[in-house]
CSV table of C-alpha atoms in Angstrom, one decimal:
chain,number,residue,atom,x,y,z
A,7,MET,CA,-19.4,103.1,25.1
A,8,ALA,CA,-17.7,101.1,22.3
A,9,VAL,CA,-14.0,101.1,22.1
A,10,GLN,CA,-12.6,102.5,18.9
A,11,ALA,CA,-10.3,100.3,16.8
A,12,ASN,CA,-7.4,102.7,17.1
A,13,GLU,CA,-7.8,103.2,20.9
A,14,ARG,CA,-5.3,101.4,23.1
A,15,ILE,CA,-6.6,98.9,25.6
A,16,PRO,CA,-5.6,99.8,29.1
A,17,ALA,CA,-2.8,97.8,30.6
A,18,ARG,CA,-5.1,96.2,33.2
A,19,PHE,CA,-7.0,94.5,30.3
A,20,GLU,CA,-4.1,93.2,28.3
A,21,VAL,CA,-4.0,89.4,27.6
A,22,VAL,CA,-1.4,87.6,29.6
A,23,GLU,CA,0.2,84.5,28.2
A,24,GLU,CA,-0.5,81.7,30.7
A,25,THR,CA,1.0,78.7,28.8
A,26,PRO,CA,3.7,77.3,31.1
A,27,GLU,CA,7.2,76.7,29.8
A,28,LEU,CA,7.8,73.0,29.2
A,29,ARG,CA,11.1,71.8,30.5
A,30,PRO,CA,12.4,68.2,30.7
A,31,SER,CA,12.6,66.8,34.2
A,32,VAL,CA,16.0,65.7,35.6
A,33,GLU,CA,15.1,62.1,34.9
A,34,GLN,CA,14.2,62.8,31.3
A,35,GLU,CA,17.4,64.8,30.8
A,36,ARG,CA,19.4,61.9,32.3
A,37,GLN,CA,17.7,59.3,30.1
A,38,GLY,CA,18.1,61.5,27.0
A,39,THR,CA,21.8,61.8,27.7
A,40,VAL,CA,22.1,58.0,28.0
A,41,ASP,CA,20.2,57.4,24.8
A,42,THR,CA,22.1,59.8,22.7
A,43,LYS,CA,25.5,58.9,24.0
A,44,HIS,CA,25.1,55.2,24.0
A,45,TYR,CA,28.1,53.6,22.3
A,46,GLU,CA,26.0,51.8,19.7
A,47,ALA,CA,24.1,55.0,18.8
A,48,VAL,CA,27.0,57.3,18.5
A,49,GLY,CA,27.1,58.9,15.0
A,50,ARG,CA,23.4,58.2,14.2
A,51,GLY,CA,21.7,60.6,16.5
A,52,LEU,CA,19.1,57.9,17.5
A,53,THR,CA,17.5,57.0,20.8
A,54,LEU,CA,18.2,53.6,22.2
A,55,GLU,CA,14.7,52.5,21.2
A,56,ALA,CA,15.1,53.7,17.6
A,57,GLU,CA,18.5,52.0,17.5
A,58,GLU,CA,17.0,48.7,18.6
A,59,ARG,CA,14.3,48.9,16.0
A,60,LEU,CA,16.9,49.7,13.2
A,61,ALA,CA,19.1,46.8,14.4
A,62,ALA,CA,16.2,44.4,14.2
A,63,ARG,CA,15.3,45.6,10.7
A,64,GLU,CA,18.9,45.2,9.5
A,65,ALA,CA,18.9,41.7,11.0
A,66,GLU,CA,15.7,40.8,9.1
A,67,ILE,CA,17.2,42.1,5.9
A,68,GLY,CA,20.3,40.0,6.5
A,69,ARG,CA,18.2,36.8,7.0
A,70,THR,CA,16.2,37.6,3.9
A,71,ARG,CA,19.4,37.8,1.8
A,72,SER,CA,20.7,34.6,3.3
A,73,ARG,CA,17.6,32.6,2.2
A,74,TRP,CA,18.3,30.0,-0.4
A,75,ASP,CA,15.7,31.5,-2.8
A,76,HIS,CA,16.7,35.1,-2.1
A,77,ARG,CA,13.0,36.1,-1.8
A,78,GLN,CA,11.6,38.8,0.3
A,79,ASP,CA,8.6,36.7,1.1
A,80,SER,CA,9.4,33.3,2.7
A,81,ASP,CA,7.9,30.2,1.2
A,82,ARG,CA,8.2,28.3,4.5
A,83,GLU,CA,4.5,27.5,4.5
A,84,ALA,CA,4.6,26.0,1.0
A,85,ARG,CA,7.7,23.9,1.9
A,86,THR,CA,6.0,22.7,5.1
A,87,ARG,CA,2.9,21.7,3.3
A,88,ASP,CA,5.0,19.7,0.8
A,89,SER,CA,6.8,18.0,3.6
A,90,VAL,CA,3.5,17.1,5.4
A,91,GLU,CA,2.0,15.7,2.2
A,92,ALA,CA,5.1,13.6,1.6
A,93,GLY,CA,4.8,12.3,5.1
A,94,ASN,CA,1.1,11.5,4.6
A,95,ARG,CA,1.9,9.6,1.4
A,96,ASP,CA,4.5,7.5,3.2
A,97,ARG,CA,2.1,6.7,6.0
A,98,ARG,CA,-0.7,5.7,3.6
A,99,ARG,CA,1.7,3.5,1.8
A,100,VAL,CA,2.8,1.8,5.0
A,101,PHE,CA,-0.9,1.3,6.0
A,102,ALA,CA,-1.7,-0.1,2.5
A,103,GLU,CA,1.2,-2.6,2.9
A,104,ARG,CA,-0.2,-3.7,6.2
A,105,ALA,CA,-3.7,-4.0,4.8
A,106,ALA,CA,-2.4,-6.2,2.0
A,107,SER,CA,-2.1,-9.0,4.5
A,108,VAL,CA,-5.9,-9.0,4.6
A,109,ASP,CA,-6.8,-7.8,1.2
A,110,THR,CA,-4.2,-8.5,-1.5
A,111,TRP,CA,-5.7,-5.8,-3.7
A,112,ALA,CA,-4.7,-3.2,-1.1
A,113,ASP,CA,-1.1,-3.7,-1.9
A,114,PRO,CA,0.2,-0.6,-3.7
A,115,GLU,CA,2.6,-2.7,-5.7
A,116,ARG,CA,-0.1,-4.8,-7.3
A,117,VAL,CA,-1.1,-3.6,-10.7
A,118,ASP,CA,-4.6,-3.2,-12.3
A,119,PRO,CA,-6.3,-6.5,-12.2
A,120,ARG,CA,-7.3,-6.2,-15.8
A,121,SER,CA,-3.7,-6.6,-16.8
A,122,GLU,CA,-3.7,-10.1,-15.4
A,123,LEU,CA,-6.5,-11.3,-17.7
A,124,SER,CA,-6.2,-12.7,-21.1
A,125,ARG,CA,-7.4,-10.9,-24.2
A,126,ASP,CA,-10.6,-13.0,-24.4
A,127,GLU,CA,-11.3,-12.6,-20.7
A,128,LEU,CA,-10.8,-8.9,-20.8
A,129,ALA,CA,-13.2,-8.6,-23.8
A,130,SER,CA,-15.8,-10.6,-21.9
A,131,VAL,CA,-15.4,-8.4,-18.8
A,132,ASN,CA,-15.8,-5.2,-20.7
A,133,ARG,CA,-19.0,-6.4,-22.4
A,134,GLN,CA,-20.5,-7.5,-19.1
A,135,ALA,CA,-19.5,-4.2,-17.5
A,136,ARG,CA,-21.4,-2.3,-20.2
A,137,ARG,CA,-24.5,-4.5,-19.6
A,138,ILE,CA,-24.5,-4.0,-15.9
A,139,SER,CA,-24.0,-0.2,-16.3
A,140,GLU,CA,-27.1,0.0,-18.6
A,141,ARG,CA,-29.1,-2.4,-16.4
A,142,VAL,CA,-28.7,-0.9,-13.0
A,143,GLY,CA,-28.5,2.7,-14.0
A,144,THR,CA,-26.7,3.8,-10.8
A,145,GLY,CA,-24.2,6.0,-12.5
A,146,ALA,CA,-21.2,3.7,-12.2
A,147,THR,CA,-19.1,3.8,-15.3
A,148,ALA,CA,-18.3,0.7,-17.4
A,149,ALA,CA,-14.6,1.2,-16.7
A,150,ALA,CA,-15.1,1.1,-12.9
A,151,LEU,CA,-17.4,-1.9,-13.2
A,152,SER,CA,-14.9,-3.8,-15.4
A,153,LYS,CA,-12.2,-3.3,-12.9
A,154,ARG,CA,-14.3,-4.8,-10.1
A,155,LEU,CA,-15.2,-7.7,-12.3
A,156,ALA,CA,-11.6,-8.3,-13.2
A,157,ARG,CA,-10.7,-8.4,-9.5
A,158,ARG,CA,-13.2,-11.2,-8.9
A,159,LEU,CA,-11.9,-13.1,-12.0
A,160,ALA,CA,-8.4,-12.8,-10.8
A,161,ASP,CA,-9.4,-14.1,-7.4
A,162,GLY,CA,-10.8,-17.3,-9.0
A,163,ALA,CA,-14.5,-16.5,-9.7
A,164,ASP,CA,-16.1,-17.1,-13.1
A,165,ILE,CA,-17.7,-14.3,-15.2
A,166,VAL,CA,-21.3,-15.3,-14.3
A,167,GLU,CA,-20.6,-15.3,-10.5
A,168,ALA,CA,-18.6,-12.0,-10.7
A,169,SER,CA,-21.4,-10.4,-12.7
A,170,VAL,CA,-24.1,-11.4,-10.1
A,171,ASP,CA,-21.9,-10.1,-7.2
A,172,VAL,CA,-21.2,-6.7,-8.8
A,173,THR,CA,-24.8,-6.3,-9.9
A,174,ASP,CA,-26.1,-7.0,-6.4
A,175,GLU,CA,-23.5,-4.5,-4.9
A,176,GLU,CA,-24.8,-1.8,-7.3
A,177,TRP,CA,-28.5,-2.5,-6.6
A,178,LEU,CA,-28.0,-2.6,-2.9
A,179,GLY,CA,-25.5,0.3,-2.6
A,180,ARG,CA,-26.2,3.4,-0.5
A,181,GLY,CA,-28.2,6.0,-2.4
A,182,THR,CA,-29.4,3.7,-5.2
A,183,MET,CA,-33.0,2.7,-5.9
A,184,VAL,CA,-33.3,-0.7,-4.3
A,185,PRO,CA,-35.7,-3.2,-6.0
A,186,ILE,CA,-38.6,-3.8,-3.6
A,187,ALA,CA,-38.1,-7.5,-3.8
A,188,ARG,CA,-34.5,-7.1,-2.6
A,189,LEU,CA,-35.3,-5.0,0.5
A,190,GLY,CA,-34.7,-7.9,2.8
A,191,ASP,CA,-31.1,-8.3,1.5
A,192,VAL,CA,-30.1,-4.8,2.4
A,193,LYS,CA,-27.8,-4.7,5.5
A,194,ARG,CA,-28.5,-1.0,6.5
A,195,ASN,CA,-31.5,0.7,8.1
A,196,GLU,CA,-32.2,3.3,5.4
A,197,VAL,CA,-33.0,2.6,1.7
A,198,CYS,CA,-34.3,4.4,-1.4
A,199,ILE,CA,-37.2,2.8,-3.4
A,200,GLU,CA,-39.4,3.8,-6.3
A,201,GLY,CA,-42.7,2.5,-7.3
A,202,ARG,CA,-46.4,3.2,-7.8
A,203,VAL,CA,-48.8,3.6,-4.9
A,204,THR,CA,-51.4,0.9,-5.5
A,205,LYS,CA,-53.5,1.2,-2.3
A,206,LEU,CA,-54.2,3.6,0.6
A,207,TRP,CA,-56.3,2.9,3.7
A,208,GLU,CA,-57.3,4.6,6.8
A,209,PRO,CA,-54.6,4.9,9.5
A,210,SER,CA,-55.2,2.8,12.6
A,211,HIS,CA,-53.5,5.2,15.0
A,212,PRO,CA,-53.6,9.0,15.3
A,213,ALA,CA,-49.8,9.1,15.1
A,214,ILE,CA,-49.9,7.7,11.5
A,215,ARG,CA,-50.4,10.3,8.8
A,216,GLN,CA,-50.7,7.9,5.8
A,217,VAL,CA,-50.3,4.1,5.2
A,218,GLY,CA,-50.5,2.1,2.0
A,219,LEU,CA,-48.8,-0.2,-0.5
A,220,ILE,CA,-46.2,0.7,-3.1
A,221,GLU,CA,-44.9,-1.7,-5.8
A,222,ASP,CA,-42.5,-1.9,-8.6
A,223,GLU,CA,-41.8,-4.5,-11.2
A,224,THR,CA,-40.2,-6.8,-8.6
A,225,GLY,CA,-42.6,-6.7,-5.7
A,226,THR,CA,-44.8,-4.9,-3.2
A,227,THR,CA,-44.2,-3.5,0.3
A,228,LYS,CA,-46.1,-1.5,2.9
A,229,PHE,CA,-45.1,2.1,3.6
A,230,THR,CA,-46.1,4.3,6.6
A,231,SER,CA,-45.8,8.0,6.9
A,232,TRP,CA,-45.9,9.3,10.5
A,233,MET,CA,-47.4,12.5,11.6
A,234,ARG,CA,-44.2,13.7,13.2
A,235,SER,CA,-42.3,13.3,9.9
A,236,ALA,CA,-44.6,15.9,8.3
A,237,GLN,CA,-44.3,14.4,4.8
A,238,THR,CA,-46.4,15.3,1.8
A,239,LEU,CA,-49.5,13.1,1.1
A,240,VAL,CA,-49.4,10.7,-1.8
A,241,ARG,CA,-52.3,9.6,-4.0
A,242,GLU,CA,-53.3,6.2,-5.3
A,243,GLY,CA,-51.9,5.4,-8.7
A,244,GLU,CA,-49.1,7.9,-8.3
A,245,GLN,CA,-45.5,7.2,-9.1
A,246,ALA,CA,-43.4,8.0,-6.0
A,247,ARG,CA,-39.6,7.9,-5.3
A,248,LEU,CA,-39.0,7.5,-1.5
A,249,ARG,CA,-35.5,8.4,-0.4
A,250,SER,CA,-33.9,7.6,3.0
A,251,VAL,CA,-36.9,5.6,4.3
A,252,ALA,CA,-36.4,3.4,7.3
A,253,THR,CA,-36.9,-0.4,7.0
A,254,SER,CA,-38.6,-2.5,9.6
A,255,TRP,CA,-39.7,-6.2,10.0
A,256,TYR,CA,-43.0,-7.6,11.2
A,257,GLU,CA,-44.0,-11.2,11.0
A,258,GLY,CA,-41.2,-12.0,8.5
A,259,ARG,CA,-42.1,-9.1,6.2
A,260,VAL,CA,-40.2,-6.0,5.5
A,261,SER,CA,-41.8,-2.6,5.3
A,262,VAL,CA,-40.6,1.0,5.1
A,263,ALA,CA,-41.5,4.2,7.0
A,264,LEU,CA,-41.0,7.8,6.1
A,265,THR,CA,-39.2,9.8,8.8
A,266,GLY,CA,-38.1,13.4,9.2
A,267,TRP,CA,-35.0,12.6,7.3
A,268,SER,CA,-36.9,11.1,4.3
A,269,SER,CA,-37.8,12.9,1.1
A,270,ILE,CA,-40.4,12.2,-1.6
A,271,GLU,CA,-40.1,12.8,-5.3
A,272,PHE,CA,-42.9,12.6,-7.8
A,273,PRO,CA,-41.4,12.0,-11.3
A,274,GLU,CA,-44.7,12.5,-13.0
A,275,ARG,CA,-45.3,15.8,-11.3
A,276,GLY,CA,-41.7,16.9,-11.6
A,277,VAL,CA,-41.8,18.0,-8.0
A,278,ARG,CA,-39.5,17.1,-5.1
A,279,LEU,CA,-40.6,17.6,-1.5
């Protein structure tokens, strides 16, 4: 039978509060007494831990106020960076002074070589620099080329000799399109060339993907594309730009090979592979 709302539940069914009374242990009472009666915490009502945290904060505020710039955020990192950069400049200067014993132009005290030329010599250097820049088309500015020419003139070379040296350096420089006739003069193992594929023939070995001749206005050379390089096939009569191809010599002749690091550009297709 349901119990009515106004009926009183018998005593044997009353809910008994079973939550235990929480009391501090003897050790906790002792520690609390020590914390609250510590001589440095008297008057604040703080525990020893809270007092230590507050003391640390007050010390930090004191250090902040004593900084030379009176800033909340320290600029120690910026000042350290400036100090390191100043040290690096000093070390570079010392190294340059030592290098000047081998190369006089490494001396930081030596001025621009163009200032050592006469007006007529400087005019001739500037004209020749513009001609070299237009001829080689490597992207070097006329100002940079004129400075290199002036160095050679200041070292005793004439304008013709200096022009030949600078032109060769630009043609044979890394990343530039080397004339095929000058491949033998390059001192490194990888070059970039551009020319027209004039002939293709059947490979003599299964490891060879394609073999043929490529020529530009200066000369002709043999090129080989290996199967493992997985390069795109070229066609006869097609203009091709071969980058990072490896050079090799056979019976006194230089040739190039396309490797996995090489790339092919077809200016007429407008495609790079």
